[in-house]
mmCIF file of C-alpha atoms in Angstrom:
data_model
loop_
_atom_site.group_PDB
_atom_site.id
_atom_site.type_symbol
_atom_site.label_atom_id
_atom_site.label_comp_id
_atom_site.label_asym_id
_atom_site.label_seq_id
_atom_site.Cartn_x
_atom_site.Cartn_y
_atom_site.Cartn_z
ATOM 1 C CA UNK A 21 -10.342 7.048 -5.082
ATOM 2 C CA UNK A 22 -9.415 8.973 -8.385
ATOM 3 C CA UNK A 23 -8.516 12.229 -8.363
ATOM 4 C CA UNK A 24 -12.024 12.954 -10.755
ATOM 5 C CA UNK A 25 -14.200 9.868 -9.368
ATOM 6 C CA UNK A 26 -16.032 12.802 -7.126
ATOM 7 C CA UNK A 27 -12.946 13.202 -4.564
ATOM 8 C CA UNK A 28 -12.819 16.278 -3.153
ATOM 9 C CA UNK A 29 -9.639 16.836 -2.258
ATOM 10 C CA UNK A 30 -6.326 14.526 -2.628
ATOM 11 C CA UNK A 31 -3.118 14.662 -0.632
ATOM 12 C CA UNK A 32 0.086 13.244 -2.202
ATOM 13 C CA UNK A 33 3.104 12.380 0.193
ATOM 14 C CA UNK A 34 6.720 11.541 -1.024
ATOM 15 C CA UNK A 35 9.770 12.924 -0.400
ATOM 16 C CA UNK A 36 10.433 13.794 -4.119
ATOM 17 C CA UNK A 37 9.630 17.570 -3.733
ATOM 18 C CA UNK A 38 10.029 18.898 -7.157
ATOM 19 C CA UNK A 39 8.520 16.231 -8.928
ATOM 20 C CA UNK A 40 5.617 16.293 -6.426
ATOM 21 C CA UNK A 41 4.934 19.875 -6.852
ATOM 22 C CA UNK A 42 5.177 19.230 -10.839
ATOM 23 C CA UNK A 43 2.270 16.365 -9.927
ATOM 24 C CA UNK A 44 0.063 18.794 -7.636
ATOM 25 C CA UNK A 45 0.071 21.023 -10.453
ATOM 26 C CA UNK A 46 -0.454 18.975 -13.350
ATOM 27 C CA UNK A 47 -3.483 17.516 -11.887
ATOM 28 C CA UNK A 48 -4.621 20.950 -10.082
ATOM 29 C CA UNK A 49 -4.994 22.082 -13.877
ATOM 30 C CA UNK A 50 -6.776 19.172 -14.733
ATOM 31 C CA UNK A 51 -9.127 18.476 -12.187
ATOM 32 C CA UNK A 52 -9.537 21.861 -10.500
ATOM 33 C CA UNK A 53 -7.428 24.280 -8.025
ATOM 34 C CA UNK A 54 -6.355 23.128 -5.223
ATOM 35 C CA UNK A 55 -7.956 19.934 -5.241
ATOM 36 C CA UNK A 56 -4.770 17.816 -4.962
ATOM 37 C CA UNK A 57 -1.758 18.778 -2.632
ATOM 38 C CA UNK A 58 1.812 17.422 -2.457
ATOM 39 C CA UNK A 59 3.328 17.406 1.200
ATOM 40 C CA UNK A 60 7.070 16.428 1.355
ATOM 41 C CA UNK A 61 7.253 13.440 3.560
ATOM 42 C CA UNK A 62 10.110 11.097 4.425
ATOM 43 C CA UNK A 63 7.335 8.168 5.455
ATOM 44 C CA UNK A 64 10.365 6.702 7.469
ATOM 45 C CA UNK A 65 10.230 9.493 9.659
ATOM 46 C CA UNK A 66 7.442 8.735 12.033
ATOM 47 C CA UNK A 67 7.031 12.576 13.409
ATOM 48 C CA UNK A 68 6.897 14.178 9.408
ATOM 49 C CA UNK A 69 4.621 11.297 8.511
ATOM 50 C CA UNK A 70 1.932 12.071 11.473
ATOM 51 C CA UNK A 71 2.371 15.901 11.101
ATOM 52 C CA UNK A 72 1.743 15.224 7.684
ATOM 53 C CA UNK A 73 -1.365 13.347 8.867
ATOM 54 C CA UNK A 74 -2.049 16.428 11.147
ATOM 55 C CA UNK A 75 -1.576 18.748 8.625
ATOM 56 C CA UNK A 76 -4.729 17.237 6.388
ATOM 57 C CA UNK A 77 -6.782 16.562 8.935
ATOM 58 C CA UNK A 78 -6.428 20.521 9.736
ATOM 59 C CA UNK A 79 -6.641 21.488 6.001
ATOM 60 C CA UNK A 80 -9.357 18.959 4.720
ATOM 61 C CA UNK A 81 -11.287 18.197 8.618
ATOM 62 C CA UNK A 82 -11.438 14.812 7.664
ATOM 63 C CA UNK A 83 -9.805 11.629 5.713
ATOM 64 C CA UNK A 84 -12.087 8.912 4.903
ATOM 65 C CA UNK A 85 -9.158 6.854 2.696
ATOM 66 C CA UNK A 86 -5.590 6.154 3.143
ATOM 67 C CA UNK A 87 -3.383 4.131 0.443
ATOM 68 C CA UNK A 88 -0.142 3.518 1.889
ATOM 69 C CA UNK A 89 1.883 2.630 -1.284
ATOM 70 C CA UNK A 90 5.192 3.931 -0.221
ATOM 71 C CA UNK A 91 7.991 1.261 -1.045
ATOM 72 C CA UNK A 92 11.193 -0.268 -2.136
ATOM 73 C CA UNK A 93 12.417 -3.096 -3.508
ATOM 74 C CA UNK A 94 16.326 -3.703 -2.215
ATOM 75 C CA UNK A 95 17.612 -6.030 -0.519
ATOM 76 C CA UNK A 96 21.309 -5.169 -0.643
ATOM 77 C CA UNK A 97 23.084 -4.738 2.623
ATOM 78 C CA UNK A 98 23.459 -0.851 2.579
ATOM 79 C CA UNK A 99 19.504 -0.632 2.180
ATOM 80 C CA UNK A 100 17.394 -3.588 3.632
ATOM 81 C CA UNK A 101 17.021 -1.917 6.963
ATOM 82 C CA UNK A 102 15.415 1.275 5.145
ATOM 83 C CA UNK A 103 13.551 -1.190 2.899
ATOM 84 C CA UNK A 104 11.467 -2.542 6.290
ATOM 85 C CA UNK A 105 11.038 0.729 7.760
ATOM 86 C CA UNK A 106 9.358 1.824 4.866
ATOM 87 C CA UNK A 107 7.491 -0.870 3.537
ATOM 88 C CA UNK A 108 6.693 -2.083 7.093
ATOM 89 C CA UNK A 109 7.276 0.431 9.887
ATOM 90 C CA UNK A 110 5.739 3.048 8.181
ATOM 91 C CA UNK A 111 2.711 1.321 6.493
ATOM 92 C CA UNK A 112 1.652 0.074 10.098
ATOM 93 C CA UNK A 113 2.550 3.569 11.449
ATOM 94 C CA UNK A 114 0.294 5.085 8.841
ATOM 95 C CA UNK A 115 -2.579 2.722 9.305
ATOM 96 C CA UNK A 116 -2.612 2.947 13.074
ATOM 97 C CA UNK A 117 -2.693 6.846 12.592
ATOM 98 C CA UNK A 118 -5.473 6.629 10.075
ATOM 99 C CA UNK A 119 -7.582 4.354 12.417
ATOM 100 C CA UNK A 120 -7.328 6.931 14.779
ATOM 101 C CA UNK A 121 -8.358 9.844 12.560
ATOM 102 C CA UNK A 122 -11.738 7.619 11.394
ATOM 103 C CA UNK A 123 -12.785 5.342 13.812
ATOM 104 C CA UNK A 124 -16.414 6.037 14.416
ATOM 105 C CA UNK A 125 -16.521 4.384 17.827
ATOM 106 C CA UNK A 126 -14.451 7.835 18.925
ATOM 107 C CA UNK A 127 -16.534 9.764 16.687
ATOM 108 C CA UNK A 128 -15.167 9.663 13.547
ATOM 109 C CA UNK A 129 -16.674 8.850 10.515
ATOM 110 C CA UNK A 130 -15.062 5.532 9.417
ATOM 111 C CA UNK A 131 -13.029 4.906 5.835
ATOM 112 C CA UNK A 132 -10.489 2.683 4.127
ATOM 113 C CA UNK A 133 -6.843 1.932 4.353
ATOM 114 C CA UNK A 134 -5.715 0.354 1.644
ATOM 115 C CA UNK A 135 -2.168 -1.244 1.974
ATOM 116 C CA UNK A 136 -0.136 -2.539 -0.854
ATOM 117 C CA UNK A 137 1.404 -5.642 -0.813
ATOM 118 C CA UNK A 138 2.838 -7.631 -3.619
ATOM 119 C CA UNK A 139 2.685 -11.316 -5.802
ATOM 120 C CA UNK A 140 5.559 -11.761 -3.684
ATOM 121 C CA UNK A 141 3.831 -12.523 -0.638
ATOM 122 C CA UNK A 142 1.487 -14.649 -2.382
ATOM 123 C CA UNK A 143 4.154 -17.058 -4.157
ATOM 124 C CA UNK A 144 8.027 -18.034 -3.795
ATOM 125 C CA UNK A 145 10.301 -15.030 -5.106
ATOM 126 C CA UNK A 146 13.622 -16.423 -3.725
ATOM 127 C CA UNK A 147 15.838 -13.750 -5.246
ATOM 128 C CA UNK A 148 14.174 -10.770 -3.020
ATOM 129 C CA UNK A 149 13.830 -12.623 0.325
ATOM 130 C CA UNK A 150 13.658 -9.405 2.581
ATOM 131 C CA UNK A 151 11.510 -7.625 0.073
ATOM 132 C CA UNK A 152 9.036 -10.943 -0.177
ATOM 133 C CA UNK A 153 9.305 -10.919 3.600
ATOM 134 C CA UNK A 154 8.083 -7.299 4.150
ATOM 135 C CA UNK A 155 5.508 -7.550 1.784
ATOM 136 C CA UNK A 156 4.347 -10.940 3.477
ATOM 137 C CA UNK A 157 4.229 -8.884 6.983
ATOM 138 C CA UNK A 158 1.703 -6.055 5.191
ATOM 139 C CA UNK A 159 -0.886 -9.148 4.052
ATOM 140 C CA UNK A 160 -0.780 -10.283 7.378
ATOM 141 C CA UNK A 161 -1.187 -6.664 9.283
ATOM 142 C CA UNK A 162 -3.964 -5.959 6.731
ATOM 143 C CA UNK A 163 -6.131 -8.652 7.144
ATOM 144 C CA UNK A 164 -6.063 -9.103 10.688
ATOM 145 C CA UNK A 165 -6.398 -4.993 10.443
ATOM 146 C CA UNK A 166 -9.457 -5.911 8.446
ATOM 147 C CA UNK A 167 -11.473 -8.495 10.888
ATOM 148 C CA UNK A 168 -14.528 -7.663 12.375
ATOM 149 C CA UNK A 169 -12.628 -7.373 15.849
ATOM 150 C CA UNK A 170 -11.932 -4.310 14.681
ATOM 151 C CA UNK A 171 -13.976 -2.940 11.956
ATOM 152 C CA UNK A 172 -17.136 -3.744 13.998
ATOM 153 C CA UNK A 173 -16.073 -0.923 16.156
ATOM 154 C CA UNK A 174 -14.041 1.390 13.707
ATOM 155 C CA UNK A 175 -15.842 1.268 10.995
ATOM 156 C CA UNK A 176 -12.412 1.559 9.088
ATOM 157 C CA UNK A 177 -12.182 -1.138 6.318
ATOM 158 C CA UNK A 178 -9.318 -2.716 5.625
ATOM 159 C CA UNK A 179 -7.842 -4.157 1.651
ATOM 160 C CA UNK A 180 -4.993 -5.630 0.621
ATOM 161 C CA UNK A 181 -3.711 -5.173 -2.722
ATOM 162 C CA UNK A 182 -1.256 -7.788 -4.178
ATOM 163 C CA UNK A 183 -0.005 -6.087 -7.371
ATOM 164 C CA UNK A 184 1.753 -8.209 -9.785
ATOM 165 C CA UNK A 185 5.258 -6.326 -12.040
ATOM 166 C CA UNK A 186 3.993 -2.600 -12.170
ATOM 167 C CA UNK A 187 5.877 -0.393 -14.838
ATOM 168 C CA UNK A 188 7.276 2.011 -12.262
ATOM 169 C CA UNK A 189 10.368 2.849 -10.822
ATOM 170 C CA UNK A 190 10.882 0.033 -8.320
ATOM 171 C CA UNK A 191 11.161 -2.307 -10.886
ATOM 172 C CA UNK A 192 14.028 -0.984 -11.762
ATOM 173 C CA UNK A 193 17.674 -2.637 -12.411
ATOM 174 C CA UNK A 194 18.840 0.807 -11.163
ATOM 175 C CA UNK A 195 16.866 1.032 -8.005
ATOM 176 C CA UNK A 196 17.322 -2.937 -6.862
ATOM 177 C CA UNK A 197 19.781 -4.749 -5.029
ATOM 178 C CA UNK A 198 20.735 -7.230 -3.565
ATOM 179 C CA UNK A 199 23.318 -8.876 -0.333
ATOM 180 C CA UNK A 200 24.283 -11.977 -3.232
ATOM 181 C CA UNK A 201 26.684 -10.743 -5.708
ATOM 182 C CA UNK A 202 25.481 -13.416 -7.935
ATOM 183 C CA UNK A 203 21.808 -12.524 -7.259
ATOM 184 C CA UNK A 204 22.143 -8.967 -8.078
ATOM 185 C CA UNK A 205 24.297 -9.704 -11.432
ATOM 186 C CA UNK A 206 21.193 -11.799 -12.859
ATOM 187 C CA UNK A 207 18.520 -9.301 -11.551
ATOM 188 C CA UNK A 208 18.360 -8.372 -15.033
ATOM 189 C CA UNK A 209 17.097 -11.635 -16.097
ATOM 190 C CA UNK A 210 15.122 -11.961 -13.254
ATOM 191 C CA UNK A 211 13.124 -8.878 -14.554
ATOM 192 C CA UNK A 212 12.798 -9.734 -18.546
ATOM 193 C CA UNK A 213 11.121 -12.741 -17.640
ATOM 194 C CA UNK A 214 8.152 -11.102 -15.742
ATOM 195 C CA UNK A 215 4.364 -10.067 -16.922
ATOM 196 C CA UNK A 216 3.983 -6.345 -16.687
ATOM 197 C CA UNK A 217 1.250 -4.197 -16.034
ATOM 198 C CA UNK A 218 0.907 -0.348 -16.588
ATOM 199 C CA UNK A 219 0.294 1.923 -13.734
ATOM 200 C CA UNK A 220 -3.413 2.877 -15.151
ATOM 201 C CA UNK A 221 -4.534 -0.777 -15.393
ATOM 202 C CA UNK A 222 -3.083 -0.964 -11.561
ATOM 203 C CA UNK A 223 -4.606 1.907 -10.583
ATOM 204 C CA UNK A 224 -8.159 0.727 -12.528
ATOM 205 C CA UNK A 225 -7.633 -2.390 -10.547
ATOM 206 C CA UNK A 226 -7.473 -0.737 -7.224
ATOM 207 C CA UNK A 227 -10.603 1.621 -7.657
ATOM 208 C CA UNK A 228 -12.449 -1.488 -8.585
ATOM 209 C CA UNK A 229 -11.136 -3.604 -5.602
ATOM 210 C CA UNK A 230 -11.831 -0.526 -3.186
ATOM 211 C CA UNK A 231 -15.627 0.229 -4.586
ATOM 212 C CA UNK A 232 -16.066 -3.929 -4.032
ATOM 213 C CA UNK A 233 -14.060 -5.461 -1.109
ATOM 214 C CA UNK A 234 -15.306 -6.011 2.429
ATOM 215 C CA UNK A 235 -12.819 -5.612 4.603
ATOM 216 C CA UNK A 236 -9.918 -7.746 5.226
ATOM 217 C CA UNK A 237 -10.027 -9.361 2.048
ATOM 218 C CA UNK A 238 -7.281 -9.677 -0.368
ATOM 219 C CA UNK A 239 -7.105 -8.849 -4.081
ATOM 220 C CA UNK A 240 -4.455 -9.952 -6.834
ATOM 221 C CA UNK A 241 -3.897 -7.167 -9.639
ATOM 222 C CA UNK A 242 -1.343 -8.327 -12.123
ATOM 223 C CA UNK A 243 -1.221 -8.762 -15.913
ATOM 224 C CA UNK A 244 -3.335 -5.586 -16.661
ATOM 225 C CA UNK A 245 -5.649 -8.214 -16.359
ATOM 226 C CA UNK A 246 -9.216 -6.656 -13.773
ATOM 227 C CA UNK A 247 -8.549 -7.165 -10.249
ATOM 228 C CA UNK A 248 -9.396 -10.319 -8.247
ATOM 229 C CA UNK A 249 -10.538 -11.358 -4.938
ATOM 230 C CA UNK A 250 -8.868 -13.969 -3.914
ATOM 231 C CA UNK A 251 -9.924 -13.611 -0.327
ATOM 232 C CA UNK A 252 -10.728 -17.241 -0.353
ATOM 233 C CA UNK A 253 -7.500 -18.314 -1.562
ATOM 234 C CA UNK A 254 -5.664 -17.027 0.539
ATOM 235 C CA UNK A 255 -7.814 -18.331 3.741
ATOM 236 C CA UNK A 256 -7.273 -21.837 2.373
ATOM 237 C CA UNK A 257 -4.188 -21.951 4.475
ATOM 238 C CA UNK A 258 -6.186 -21.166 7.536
ATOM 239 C CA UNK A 259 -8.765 -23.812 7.107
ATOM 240 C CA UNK A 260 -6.051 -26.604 6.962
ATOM 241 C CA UNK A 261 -4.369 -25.231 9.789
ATOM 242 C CA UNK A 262 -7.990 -25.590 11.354
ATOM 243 C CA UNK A 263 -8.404 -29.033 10.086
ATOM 244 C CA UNK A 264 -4.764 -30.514 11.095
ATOM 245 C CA UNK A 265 -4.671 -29.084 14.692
ATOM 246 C CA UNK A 266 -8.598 -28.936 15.690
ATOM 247 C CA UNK A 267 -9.937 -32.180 14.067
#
């Protein structure tokens, strides 16, 4: 939820610290004192990440929405191994800890975790393999997450969020990589040719997708273009499974 679409308070974890206290401030002045609050996290770390989930439940007595958007984008041999603990590991950590903190069949209150995945688990991207593959794993977590075998009990609703090129930082020749030399020498042109979208239309995108999805579906936000469902899309592939094996 935004910051000023009636959220009462906001926790922000990264492990940038002074750019995240520059952030808790900047929208503390905007939106009101002590609304928002940065907590230095390595999300990698699975004992900072659920004392940082500790720590808000203590400060704020409950959480009714996790977005676990912590990522890279790196698939060069020094880094791939940090690139699935974050964008895996720690997103399933994260959710499972969040289920736990909401579930209203152990008296919490339900919620939403939204996880975001990418385009690249939706179509080919052969020149970020592990990347594509990590960000395959979270549409798969999410919307099993997101059946009613477990949201019929929990009450915790589960989106995916498949954002297309996102002006941000890890799309970034600086902050990519890759194990191919020759891979990682045309990542350049591998970036020119894509279809950006800025960070507000993302965000718009998500707000809309998380005021509108039922859980376990799957939306596609790309192009600054509004958000999609393409729930049905994507279950396509299960239905011929269906058909081929069953019939």
């Amino acid at each position: 939820m935004a910051v000023d679409d009636d959220a009462k308070h906001v926790a922000v974890l990264d492990v940038a610290e002074e750019a995240g206290i520059a952030f808790e401030n900047e929208l503390n002045s905007k939106y009101g004192n002590n609304k928002v609050k940065f907590i230095k996290c390595d999300v990698s770390k699975k004992e900072q990440l659920l004392q940082a989930f500790d720590k808000i439940k203590m400060e704020f007595e409950f959480i009714d929405i996790v977005i676990n958007n912590a990522g890279i984008l790196n698939d060069s041999l020094k880094t791939y191994e940090k690139q699935i603990d974050i964008n895996i590991t720690a997103l399933v950590t994260s959710s499972l800890k969040a289920v736990e903190l909401m579930r209203k069949d152990e008296g919490g209150k339900g919620g939403a975790v939204i996880n975001i995945s990418s385009v690249a688990a939706l179509c080919a991207v052969p020149v970020t393999p592990i990347y594509s593959a990590t960000k395959s794993a979270v549409l798969k977590f999410t919307t099993a997450m997101g059946d009613k075998l477990y949201y019929s009990r929990t009450g915790v609703r589960f989106l995916t969020i498949c954002f297309g090129a996102t002006k941000t930082p890890l799309l970034s020749k600086e902050k990519m990589g890759s194990f191919d030399a020759v891979v990682e020498a045309e990542l350049s042109d591998s970036l020119s040719v894509l279809i950006w979208q800025s960070p507000e239309s993302a965000a718009r995108g998500l707000l809309d997708a998380y005021k509108n999805g039922s859980s376990g579906s799957v939306w596609l936000i790309a192009g600054d273009k509004p958000s999609v469902d393409v729930t049905d899309l994507h279950n396509k592939g299960y239905d011929l499974y269906n058909h081929l094996v069953y019939n």
